[in-house]
Short mmCIF file of C-alpha atoms in Angstrom, two decimals:
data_model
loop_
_atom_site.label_atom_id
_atom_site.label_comp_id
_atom_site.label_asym_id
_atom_site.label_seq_id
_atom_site.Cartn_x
_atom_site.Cartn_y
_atom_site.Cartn_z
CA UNK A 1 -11.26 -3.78 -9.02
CA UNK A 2 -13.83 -1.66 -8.52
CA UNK A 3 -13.11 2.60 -8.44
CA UNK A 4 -13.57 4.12 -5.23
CA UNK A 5 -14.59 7.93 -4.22
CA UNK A 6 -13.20 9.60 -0.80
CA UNK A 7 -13.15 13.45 -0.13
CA UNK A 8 -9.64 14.49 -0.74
CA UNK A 9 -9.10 15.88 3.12
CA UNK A 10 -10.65 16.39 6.32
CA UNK A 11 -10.15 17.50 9.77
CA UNK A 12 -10.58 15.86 13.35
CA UNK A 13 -10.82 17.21 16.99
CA UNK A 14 -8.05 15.19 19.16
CA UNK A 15 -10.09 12.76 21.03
CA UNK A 16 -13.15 12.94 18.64
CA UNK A 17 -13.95 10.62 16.35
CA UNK A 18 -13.33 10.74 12.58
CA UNK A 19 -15.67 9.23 10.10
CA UNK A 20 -14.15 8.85 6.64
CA UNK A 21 -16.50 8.01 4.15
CA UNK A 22 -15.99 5.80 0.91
CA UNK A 23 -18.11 5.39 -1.93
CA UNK A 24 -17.90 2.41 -4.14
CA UNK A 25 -20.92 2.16 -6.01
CA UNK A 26 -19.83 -0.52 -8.74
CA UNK A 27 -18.50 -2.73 -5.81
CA UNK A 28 -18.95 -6.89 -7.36
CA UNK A 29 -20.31 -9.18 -4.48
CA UNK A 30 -16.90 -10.87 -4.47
CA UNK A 31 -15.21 -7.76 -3.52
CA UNK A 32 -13.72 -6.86 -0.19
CA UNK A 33 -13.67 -3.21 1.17
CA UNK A 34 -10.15 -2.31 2.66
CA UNK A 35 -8.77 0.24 4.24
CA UNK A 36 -4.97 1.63 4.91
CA UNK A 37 -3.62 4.41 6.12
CA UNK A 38 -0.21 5.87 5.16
CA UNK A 39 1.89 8.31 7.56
CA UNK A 40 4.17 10.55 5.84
CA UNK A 41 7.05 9.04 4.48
CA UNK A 42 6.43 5.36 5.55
CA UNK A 43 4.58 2.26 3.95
CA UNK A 44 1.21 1.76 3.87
CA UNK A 45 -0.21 -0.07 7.10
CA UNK A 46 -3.61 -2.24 6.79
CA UNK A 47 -6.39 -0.96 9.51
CA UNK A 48 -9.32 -3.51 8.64
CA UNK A 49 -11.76 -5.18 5.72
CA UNK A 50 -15.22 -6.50 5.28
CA UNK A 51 -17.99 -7.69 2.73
CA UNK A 52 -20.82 -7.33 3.80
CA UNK A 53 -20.87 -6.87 8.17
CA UNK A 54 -19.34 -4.22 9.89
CA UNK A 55 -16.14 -5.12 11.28
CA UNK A 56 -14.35 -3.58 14.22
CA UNK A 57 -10.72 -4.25 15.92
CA UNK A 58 -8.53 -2.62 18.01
CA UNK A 59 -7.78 0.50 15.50
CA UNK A 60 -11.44 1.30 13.88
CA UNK A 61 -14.64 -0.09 12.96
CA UNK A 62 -15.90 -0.34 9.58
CA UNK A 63 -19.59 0.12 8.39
CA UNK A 64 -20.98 -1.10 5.24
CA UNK A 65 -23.93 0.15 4.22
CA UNK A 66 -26.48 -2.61 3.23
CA UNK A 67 -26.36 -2.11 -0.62
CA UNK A 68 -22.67 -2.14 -0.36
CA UNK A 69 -22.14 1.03 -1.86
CA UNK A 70 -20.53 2.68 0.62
CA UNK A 71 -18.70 2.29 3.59
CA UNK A 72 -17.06 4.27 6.59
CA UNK A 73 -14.22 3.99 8.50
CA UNK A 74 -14.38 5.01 12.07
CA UNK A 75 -11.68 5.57 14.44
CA UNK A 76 -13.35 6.03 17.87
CA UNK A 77 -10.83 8.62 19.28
CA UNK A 78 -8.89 10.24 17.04
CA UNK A 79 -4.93 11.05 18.10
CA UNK A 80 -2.72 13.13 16.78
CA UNK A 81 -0.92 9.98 15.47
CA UNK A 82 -3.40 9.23 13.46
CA UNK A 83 -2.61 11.83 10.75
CA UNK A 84 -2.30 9.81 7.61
CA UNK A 85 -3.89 9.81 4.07
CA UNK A 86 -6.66 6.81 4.62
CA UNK A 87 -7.27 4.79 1.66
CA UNK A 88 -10.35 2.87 0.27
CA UNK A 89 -10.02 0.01 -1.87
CA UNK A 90 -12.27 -2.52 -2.54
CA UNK A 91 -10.96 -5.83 -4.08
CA UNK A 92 -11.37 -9.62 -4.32
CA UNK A 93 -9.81 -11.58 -1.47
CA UNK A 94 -6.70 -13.17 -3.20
CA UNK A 95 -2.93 -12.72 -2.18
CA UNK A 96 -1.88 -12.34 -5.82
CA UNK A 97 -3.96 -9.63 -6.22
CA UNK A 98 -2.10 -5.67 -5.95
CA UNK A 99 -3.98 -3.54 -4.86
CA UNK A 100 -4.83 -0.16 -6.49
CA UNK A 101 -4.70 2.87 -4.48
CA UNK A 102 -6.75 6.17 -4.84
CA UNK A 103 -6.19 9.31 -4.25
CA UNK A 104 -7.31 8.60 -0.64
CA UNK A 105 -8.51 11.22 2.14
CA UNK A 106 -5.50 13.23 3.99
CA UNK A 107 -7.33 13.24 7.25
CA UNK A 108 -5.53 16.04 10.26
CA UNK A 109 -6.09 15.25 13.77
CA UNK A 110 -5.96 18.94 15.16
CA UNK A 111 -4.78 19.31 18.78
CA UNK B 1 1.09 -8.91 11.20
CA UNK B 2 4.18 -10.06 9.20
CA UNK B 3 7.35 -7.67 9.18
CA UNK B 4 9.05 -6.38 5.57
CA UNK B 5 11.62 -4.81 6.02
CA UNK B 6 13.40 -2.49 2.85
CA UNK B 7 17.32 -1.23 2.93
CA UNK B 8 18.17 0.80 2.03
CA UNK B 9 15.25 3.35 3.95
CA UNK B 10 16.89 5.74 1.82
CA UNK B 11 19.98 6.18 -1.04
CA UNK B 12 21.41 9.45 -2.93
CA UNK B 13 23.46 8.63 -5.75
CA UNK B 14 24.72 10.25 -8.95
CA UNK B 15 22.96 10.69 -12.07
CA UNK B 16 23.74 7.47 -14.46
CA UNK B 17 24.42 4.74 -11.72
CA UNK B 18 22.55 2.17 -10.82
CA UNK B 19 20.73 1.40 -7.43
CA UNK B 20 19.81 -1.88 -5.83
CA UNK B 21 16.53 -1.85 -3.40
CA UNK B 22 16.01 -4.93 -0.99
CA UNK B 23 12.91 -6.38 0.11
CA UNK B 24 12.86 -8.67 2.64
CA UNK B 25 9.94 -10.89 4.46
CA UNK B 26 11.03 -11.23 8.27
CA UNK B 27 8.82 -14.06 9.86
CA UNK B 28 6.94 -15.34 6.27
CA UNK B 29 7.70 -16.81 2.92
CA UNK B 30 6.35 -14.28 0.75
CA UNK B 31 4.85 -15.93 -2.60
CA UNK B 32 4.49 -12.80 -4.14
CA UNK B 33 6.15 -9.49 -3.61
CA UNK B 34 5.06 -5.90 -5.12
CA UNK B 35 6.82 -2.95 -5.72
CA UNK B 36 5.29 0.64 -5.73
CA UNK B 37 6.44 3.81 -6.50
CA UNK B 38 4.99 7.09 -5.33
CA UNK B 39 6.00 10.53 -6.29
CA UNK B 40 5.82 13.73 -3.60
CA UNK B 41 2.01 13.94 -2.96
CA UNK B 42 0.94 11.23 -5.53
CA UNK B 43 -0.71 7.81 -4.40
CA UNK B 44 1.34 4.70 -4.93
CA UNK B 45 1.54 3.30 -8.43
CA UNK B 46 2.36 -0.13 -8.60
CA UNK B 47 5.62 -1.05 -10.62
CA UNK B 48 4.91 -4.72 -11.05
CA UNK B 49 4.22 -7.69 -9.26
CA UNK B 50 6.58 -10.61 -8.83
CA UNK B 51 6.24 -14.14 -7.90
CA UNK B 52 9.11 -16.69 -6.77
CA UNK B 53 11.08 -18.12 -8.96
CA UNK B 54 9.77 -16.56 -12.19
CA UNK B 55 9.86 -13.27 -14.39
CA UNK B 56 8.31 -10.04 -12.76
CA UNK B 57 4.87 -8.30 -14.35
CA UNK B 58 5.62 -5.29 -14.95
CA UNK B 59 2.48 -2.33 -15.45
CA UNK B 60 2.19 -0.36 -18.58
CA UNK B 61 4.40 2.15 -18.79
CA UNK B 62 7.05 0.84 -16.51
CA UNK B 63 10.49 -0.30 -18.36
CA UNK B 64 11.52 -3.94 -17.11
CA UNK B 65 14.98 -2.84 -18.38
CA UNK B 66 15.48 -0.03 -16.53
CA UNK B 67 13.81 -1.71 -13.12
CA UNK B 68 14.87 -4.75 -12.60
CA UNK B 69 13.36 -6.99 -10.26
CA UNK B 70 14.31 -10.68 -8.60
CA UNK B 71 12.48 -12.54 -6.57
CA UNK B 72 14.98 -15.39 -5.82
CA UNK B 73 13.20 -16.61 -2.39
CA UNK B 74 10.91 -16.77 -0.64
CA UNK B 75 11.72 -13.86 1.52
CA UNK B 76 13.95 -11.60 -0.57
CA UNK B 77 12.90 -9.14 -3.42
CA UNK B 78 15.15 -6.54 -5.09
CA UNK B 79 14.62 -4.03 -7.15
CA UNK B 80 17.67 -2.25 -9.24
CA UNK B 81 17.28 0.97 -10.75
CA UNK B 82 19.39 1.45 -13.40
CA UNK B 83 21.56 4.20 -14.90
CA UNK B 84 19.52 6.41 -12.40
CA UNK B 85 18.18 10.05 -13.41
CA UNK B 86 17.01 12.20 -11.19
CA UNK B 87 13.43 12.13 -12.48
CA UNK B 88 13.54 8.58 -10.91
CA UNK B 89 13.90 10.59 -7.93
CA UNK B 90 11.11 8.80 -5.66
CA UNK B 91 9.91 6.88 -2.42
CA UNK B 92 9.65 3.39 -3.56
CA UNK B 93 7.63 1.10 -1.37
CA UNK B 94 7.56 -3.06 -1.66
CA UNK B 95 4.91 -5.29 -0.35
CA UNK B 96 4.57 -8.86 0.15
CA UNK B 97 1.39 -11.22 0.07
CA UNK B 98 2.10 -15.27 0.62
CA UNK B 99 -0.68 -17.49 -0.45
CA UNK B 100 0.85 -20.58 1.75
CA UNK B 101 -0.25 -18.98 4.52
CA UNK B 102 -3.49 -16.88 3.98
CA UNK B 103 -3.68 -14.04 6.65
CA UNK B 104 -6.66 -12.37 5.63
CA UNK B 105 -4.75 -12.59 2.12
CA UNK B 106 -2.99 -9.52 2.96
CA UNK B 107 0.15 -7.45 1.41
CA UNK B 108 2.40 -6.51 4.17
CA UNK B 109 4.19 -3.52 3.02
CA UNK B 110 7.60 -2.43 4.07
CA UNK B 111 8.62 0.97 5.06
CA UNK B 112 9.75 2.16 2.14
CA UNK B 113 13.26 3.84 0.39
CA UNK B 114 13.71 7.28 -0.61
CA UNK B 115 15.65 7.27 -3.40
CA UNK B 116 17.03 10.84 -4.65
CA UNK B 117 19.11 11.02 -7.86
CA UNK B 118 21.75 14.05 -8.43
#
């Protein structure tokens, strides 16, 4: 799977939105972006994925850019329940695949 | 998305016994099931991967002997730490992917056990 780079923390106005950037530069055209956030002290918890086309659901939106070697993750209006360490990780589609988790970005929704 | 549920969500025991982790899959048969480790402020490291009904992988590094893990169903994983020291002090985290039933392909992870040795 391919490495992925993410700025180790950032900060976010409540209500704002937060744009976490990923780069993945040596992405393969068979592999996946994905992102997960993890709240203190609990699992991981899937937000969203794409190839190629930005994606959005009811947590974030996702942007590829068109060379595929970076992507952002977008959460419209931030909460203070959004707090987590956001991870990038780009991968090929298959169940039996783990998945290999960065150092991620500790994002901090400030009040 | 699919429920996994762990249990304990979190253990203290003595130095030199042996703990037993479940992993369950609530409302799918998981095919495969994963089991992560992560130390305070680390990222997850996976511990190996296991499929139904056969051996675990296990990553470099980790000792099968010391971790062992069954996958005896479809919706049950456990993982057994034994003679437990405290540097195996650590929240240990268990997904599960199923490819019967391909939901974006995705591991469902559970909510993890906090395992602190003495």
């Amino acid at each position: 799977d391919a490495k992925t780079t993410q700025p180790p923390s950032m900060d976010c106005a409540e209500g704002r939105a937060a744009n976490l950037p990923c780069n993945h530069s040596t992405i393969s055209g068979n592999e996946y972006v994905y992102w997960y956030r993890q709240i203190h002290s609990q699992g991981p918890q899937y937000i969203i994925h794409g190839l190629k086309n930005n994606e959005t659901n009811e947590m974030a939106s996702l942007i590829i850019t068109e060379d595929r070697k970076s992507s952002t993750l977008i959460l419209p209006h931030a909460t203070l329940r959004d707090t987590a360490v956001y991870y990038c990780i780009v991968r090929v589609v298959d169940g039996a695949n783990n998945l290999f988790f960065g150092t991620g970005t500790r994002l901090t929704v400030i009040p | 998305g699919a429920v996994v549920s762990q249990h304990p969500s979190w253990v203290i025991c003595k130095s030199g016994t042996s703990v037993k982790i479940e992993c369950r899959s609530l409302d799918f048969q998981a095919t495969t099931m994963f089991w992560y480790r992560q130390f305070p402020k680390q990222s997850l490291m996976l511990m190996a991967t296991s499929n139904e009904g056969s051996k675990a992988t296990y990553e470099q590094g980790v000792e099968k002997d010391k971790f062992l893990i069954n996958h005896a169903s479809l919706t049950l994983s456990t993982l057994t730490v034994t003679s437990a020291h405290p540097e195996d002090s650590s929240f240990y985290i268990c997904s599960a992917a199923s490819s019967l039933v391909r939901v974006y392909n995705e591991q469902f992870f559970g909510p993890g056990t906090r395992l602190t040795v003495l």
